[in-house]
Tab-separated table of C-alpha atoms and ligand atoms in Angstrom:
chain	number	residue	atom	x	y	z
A	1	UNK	CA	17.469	43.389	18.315
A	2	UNK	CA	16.380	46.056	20.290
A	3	UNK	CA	16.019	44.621	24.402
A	4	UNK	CA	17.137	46.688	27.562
A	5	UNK	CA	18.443	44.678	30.303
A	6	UNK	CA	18.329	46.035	33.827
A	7	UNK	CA	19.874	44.129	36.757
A	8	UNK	CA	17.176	43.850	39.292
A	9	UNK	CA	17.748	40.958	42.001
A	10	UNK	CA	21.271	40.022	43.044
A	11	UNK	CA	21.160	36.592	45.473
A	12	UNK	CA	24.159	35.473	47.347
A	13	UNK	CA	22.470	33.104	49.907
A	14	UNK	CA	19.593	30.725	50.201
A	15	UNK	CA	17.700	32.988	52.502
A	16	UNK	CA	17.407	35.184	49.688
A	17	UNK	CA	16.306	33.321	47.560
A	18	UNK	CA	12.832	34.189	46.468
A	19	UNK	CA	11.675	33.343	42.863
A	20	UNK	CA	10.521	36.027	40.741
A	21	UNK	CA	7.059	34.895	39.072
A	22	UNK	CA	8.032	36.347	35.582
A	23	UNK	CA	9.193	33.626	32.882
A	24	UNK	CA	12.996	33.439	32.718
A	25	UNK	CA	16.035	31.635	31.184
A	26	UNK	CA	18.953	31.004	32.993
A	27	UNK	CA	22.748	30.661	31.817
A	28	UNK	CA	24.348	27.822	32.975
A	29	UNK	CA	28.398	26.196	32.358
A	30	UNK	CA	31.360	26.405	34.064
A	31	UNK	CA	33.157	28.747	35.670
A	32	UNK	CA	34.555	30.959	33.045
A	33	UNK	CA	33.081	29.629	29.602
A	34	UNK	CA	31.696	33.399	28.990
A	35	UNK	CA	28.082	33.777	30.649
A	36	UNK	CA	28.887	36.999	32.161
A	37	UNK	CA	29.968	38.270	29.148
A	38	UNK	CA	27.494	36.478	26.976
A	39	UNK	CA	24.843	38.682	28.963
A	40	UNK	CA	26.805	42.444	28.443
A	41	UNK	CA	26.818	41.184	24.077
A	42	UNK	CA	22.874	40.427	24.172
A	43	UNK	CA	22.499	43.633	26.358
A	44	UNK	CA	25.300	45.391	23.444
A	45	UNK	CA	27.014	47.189	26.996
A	46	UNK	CA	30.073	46.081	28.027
A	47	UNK	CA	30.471	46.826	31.950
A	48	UNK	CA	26.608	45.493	32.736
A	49	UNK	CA	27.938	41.951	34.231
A	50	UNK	CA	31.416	41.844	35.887
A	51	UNK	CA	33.484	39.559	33.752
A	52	UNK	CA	37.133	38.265	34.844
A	53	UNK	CA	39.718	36.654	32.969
A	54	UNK	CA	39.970	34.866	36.340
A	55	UNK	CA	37.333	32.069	36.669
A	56	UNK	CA	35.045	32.221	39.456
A	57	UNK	CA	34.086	35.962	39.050
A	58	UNK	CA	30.181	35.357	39.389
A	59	UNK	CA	29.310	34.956	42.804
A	60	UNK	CA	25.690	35.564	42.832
A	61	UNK	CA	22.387	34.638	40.910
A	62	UNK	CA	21.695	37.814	38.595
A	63	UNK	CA	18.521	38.437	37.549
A	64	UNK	CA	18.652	40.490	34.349
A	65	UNK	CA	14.905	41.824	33.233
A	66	UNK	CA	14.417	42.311	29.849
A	67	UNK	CA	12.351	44.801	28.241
A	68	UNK	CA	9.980	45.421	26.700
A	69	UNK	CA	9.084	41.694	26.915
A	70	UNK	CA	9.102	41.029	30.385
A	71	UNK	CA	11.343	37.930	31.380
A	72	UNK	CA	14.067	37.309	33.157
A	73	UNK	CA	18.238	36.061	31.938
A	74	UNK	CA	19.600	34.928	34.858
A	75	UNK	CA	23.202	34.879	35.021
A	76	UNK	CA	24.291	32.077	37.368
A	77	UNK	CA	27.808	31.380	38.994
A	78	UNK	CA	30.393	29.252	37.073
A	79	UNK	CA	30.486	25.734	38.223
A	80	UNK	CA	33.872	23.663	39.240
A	81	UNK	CA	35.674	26.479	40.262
A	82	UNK	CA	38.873	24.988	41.602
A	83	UNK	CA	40.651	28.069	43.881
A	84	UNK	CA	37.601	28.720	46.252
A	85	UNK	CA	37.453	26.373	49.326
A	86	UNK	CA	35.229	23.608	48.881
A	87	UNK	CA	32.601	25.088	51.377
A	88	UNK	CA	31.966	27.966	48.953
A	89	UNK	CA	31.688	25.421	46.292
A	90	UNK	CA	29.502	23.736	48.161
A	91	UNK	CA	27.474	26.712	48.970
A	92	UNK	CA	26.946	27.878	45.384
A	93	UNK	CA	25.966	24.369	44.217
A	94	UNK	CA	23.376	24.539	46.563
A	95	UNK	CA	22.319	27.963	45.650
A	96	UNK	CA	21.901	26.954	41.924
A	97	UNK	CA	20.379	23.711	42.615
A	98	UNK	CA	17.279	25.311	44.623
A	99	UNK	CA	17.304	27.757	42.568
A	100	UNK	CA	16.301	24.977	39.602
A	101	UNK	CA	14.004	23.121	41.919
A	102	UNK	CA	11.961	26.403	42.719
A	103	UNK	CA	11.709	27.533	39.513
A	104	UNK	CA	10.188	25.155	38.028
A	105	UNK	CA	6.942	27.006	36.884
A	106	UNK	CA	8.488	30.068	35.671
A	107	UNK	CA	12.030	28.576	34.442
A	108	UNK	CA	11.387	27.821	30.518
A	109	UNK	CA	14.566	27.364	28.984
A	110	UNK	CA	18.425	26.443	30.062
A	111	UNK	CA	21.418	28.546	28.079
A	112	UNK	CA	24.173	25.986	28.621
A	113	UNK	CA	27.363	27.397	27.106
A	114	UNK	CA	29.979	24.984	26.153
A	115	UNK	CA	33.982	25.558	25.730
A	116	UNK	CA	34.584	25.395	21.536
A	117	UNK	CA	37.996	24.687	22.650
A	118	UNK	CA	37.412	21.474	24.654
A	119	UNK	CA	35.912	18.330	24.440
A	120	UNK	CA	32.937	17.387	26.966
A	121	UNK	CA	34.298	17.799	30.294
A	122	UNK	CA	32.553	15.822	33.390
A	123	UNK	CA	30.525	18.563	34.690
A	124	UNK	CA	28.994	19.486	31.640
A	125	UNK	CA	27.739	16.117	31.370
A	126	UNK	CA	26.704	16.387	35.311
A	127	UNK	CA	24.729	19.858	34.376
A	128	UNK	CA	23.031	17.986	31.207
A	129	UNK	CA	22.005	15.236	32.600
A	130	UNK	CA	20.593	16.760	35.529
A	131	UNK	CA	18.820	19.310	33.836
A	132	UNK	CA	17.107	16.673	31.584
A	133	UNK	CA	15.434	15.518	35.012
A	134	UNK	CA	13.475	19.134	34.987
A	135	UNK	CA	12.891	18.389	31.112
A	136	UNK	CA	14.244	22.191	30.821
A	137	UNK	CA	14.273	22.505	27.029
A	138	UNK	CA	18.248	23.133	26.523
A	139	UNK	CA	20.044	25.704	24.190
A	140	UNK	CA	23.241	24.833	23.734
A	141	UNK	CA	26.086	27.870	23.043
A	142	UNK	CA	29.060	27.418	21.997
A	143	UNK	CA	31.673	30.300	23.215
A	144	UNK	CA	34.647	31.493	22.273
A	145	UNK	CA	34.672	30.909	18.393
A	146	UNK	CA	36.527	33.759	17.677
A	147	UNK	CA	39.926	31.610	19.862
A	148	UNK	CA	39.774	28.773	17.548
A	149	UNK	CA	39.867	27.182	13.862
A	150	UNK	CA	36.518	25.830	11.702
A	151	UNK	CA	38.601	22.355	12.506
A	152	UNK	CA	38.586	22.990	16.419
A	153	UNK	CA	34.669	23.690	16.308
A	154	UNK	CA	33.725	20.873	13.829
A	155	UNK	CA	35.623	18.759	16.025
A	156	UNK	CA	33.657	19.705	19.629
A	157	UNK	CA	30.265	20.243	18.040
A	158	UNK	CA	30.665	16.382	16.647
A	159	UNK	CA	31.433	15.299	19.903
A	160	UNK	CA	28.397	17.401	21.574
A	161	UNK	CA	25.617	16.466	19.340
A	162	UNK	CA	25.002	13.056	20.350
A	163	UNK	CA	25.063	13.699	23.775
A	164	UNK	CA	23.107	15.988	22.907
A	165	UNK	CA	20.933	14.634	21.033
A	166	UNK	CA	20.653	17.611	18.164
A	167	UNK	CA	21.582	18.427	15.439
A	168	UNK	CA	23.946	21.087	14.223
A	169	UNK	CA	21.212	23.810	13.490
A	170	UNK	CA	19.843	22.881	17.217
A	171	UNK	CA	23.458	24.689	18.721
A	172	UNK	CA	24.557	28.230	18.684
A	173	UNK	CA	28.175	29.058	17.484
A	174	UNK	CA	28.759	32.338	19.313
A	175	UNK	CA	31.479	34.954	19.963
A	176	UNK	CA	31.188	37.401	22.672
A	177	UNK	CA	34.185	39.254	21.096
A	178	UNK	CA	32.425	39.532	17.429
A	179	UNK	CA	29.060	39.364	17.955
A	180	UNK	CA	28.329	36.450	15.701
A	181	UNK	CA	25.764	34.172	16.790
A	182	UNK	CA	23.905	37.251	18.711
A	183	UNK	CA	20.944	37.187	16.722
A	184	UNK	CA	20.355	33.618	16.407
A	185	UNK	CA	20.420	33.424	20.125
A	186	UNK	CA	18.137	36.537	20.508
A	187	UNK	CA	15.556	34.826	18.362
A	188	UNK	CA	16.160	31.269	20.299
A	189	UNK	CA	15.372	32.660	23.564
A	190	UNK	CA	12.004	34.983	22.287
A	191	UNK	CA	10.496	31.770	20.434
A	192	UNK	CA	11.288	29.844	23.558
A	193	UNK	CA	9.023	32.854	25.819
A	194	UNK	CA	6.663	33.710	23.093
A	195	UNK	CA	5.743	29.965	23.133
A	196	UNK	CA	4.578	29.703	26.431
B	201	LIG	P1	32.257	32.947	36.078
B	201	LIG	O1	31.557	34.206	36.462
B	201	LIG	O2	33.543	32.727	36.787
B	201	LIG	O3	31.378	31.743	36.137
B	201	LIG	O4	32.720	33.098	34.520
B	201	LIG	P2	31.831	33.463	33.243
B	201	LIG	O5	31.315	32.208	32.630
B	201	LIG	O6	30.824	34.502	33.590
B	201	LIG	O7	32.931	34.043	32.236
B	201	LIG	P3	33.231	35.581	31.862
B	201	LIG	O8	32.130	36.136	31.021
B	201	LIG	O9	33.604	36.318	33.099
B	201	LIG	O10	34.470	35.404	30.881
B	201	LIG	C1	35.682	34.786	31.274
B	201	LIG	C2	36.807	35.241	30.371
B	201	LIG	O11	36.592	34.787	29.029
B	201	LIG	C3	36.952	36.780	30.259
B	201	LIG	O12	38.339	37.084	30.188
B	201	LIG	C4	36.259	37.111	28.954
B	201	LIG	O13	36.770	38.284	28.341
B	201	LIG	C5	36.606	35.885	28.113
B	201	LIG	N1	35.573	35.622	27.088
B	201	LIG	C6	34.263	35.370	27.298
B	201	LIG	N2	33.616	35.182	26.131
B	201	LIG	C7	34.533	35.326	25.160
B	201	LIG	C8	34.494	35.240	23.716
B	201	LIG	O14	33.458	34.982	23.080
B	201	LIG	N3	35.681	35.431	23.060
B	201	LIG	C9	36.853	35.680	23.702
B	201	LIG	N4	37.955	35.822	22.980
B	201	LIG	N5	36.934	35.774	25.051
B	201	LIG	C10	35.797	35.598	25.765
B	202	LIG	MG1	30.224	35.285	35.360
């Protein structure tokens, strides 16, 4: 798949916060599950999004334009971030929430990328449930497949899916490291703007 993706709008505070009328999809999970780094493998560059092995890298809402097509990734900051002071955590939460309440219109689609490694932690289930409020259709990724065994995935994935409410061909297995699961995502998010 053949997509530039430019960085165009960088938002640290509300003020800021203006939303761009093209469609977009945002990334969404918690604070180091791979979003940053899930953007540099669709864009095939590696130093496009900062990435840290330290959580709470992300400080800002990205807007990432993609072309030819026209629509925006948005690359939003990790959630549940233990080591910055609460007020910070505060701050961000507040950030992405208005940032999902004014985007209704334009905002078609949710990435929400899930830890292989770990079973359904409380604030994914706070980020689903509130983002079936929207009725934001949901892809769910899962990262980091290249850390762990078949077993370790078959085990999350059968925890996920009733939550979710999908079945296995509804999630995306994906490795930033290896690439796999690129394409299937690629072709997830153009159905998802090519069906508006
Ligand atoms: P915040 O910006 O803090 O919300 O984190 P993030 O979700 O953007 O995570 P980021 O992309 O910065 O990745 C966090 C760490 O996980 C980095 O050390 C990455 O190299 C590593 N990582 C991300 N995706 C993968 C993957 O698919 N495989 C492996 N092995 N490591 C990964
Ligand atoms: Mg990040």
């Amino acid at each position: 798949m053949n997509k530039e993706l430019k960085l165009t709008k960088t938002i640290y505070t509300l003020d800021q916060l203006t939303v761009e009328s093209y469609p977009q999809i945002a990334l969404a999970g918690r604070s180091n599950v791979g979003k940053s780094s899930l953007i540099n493998c669709l864009a095939g560059r590696k130093k496009l999004a900062k990435i840290s092995s330290s959580p709470g890298k992300t400080r800002s809402l990205n807007f990432y334009l993609v072309q030819p097509d026209n629509f925006y990734l948005i690359d939003l900051p990790g959630y549940g971030y233990a080591k910055c002071s609460k007020k910070e955590r505060e701050k961000w939460a507040k950030l992405i929430t208005t940032y999902f309440e004014k985007a209704q219109p334009y905002l078609k689609g949710v990435i929400v990328l899930l830890d292989s490694r770990l079973s359904p932690q409380t604030l994914d289930l706070e980020l689903i449930s509130y983002l079936k409020q929207y009725n934001y259709p949901i892809v769910p990724v899962f990262t980091k497949i290249d850390k762990c065994s078949q077993k370790q995935i078959s085990t999350t994935t059968k925890q996920w899916l009733p939550i979710l409410n999908m079945s296995i061909k509804d999630v995306i297995l994906f490795s930033s490291k290896t690439g796999k699961g690129k394409q299937s995502l690629w072709v997830r998010i153009l159905n998802i703007i090519r069906s508006i």
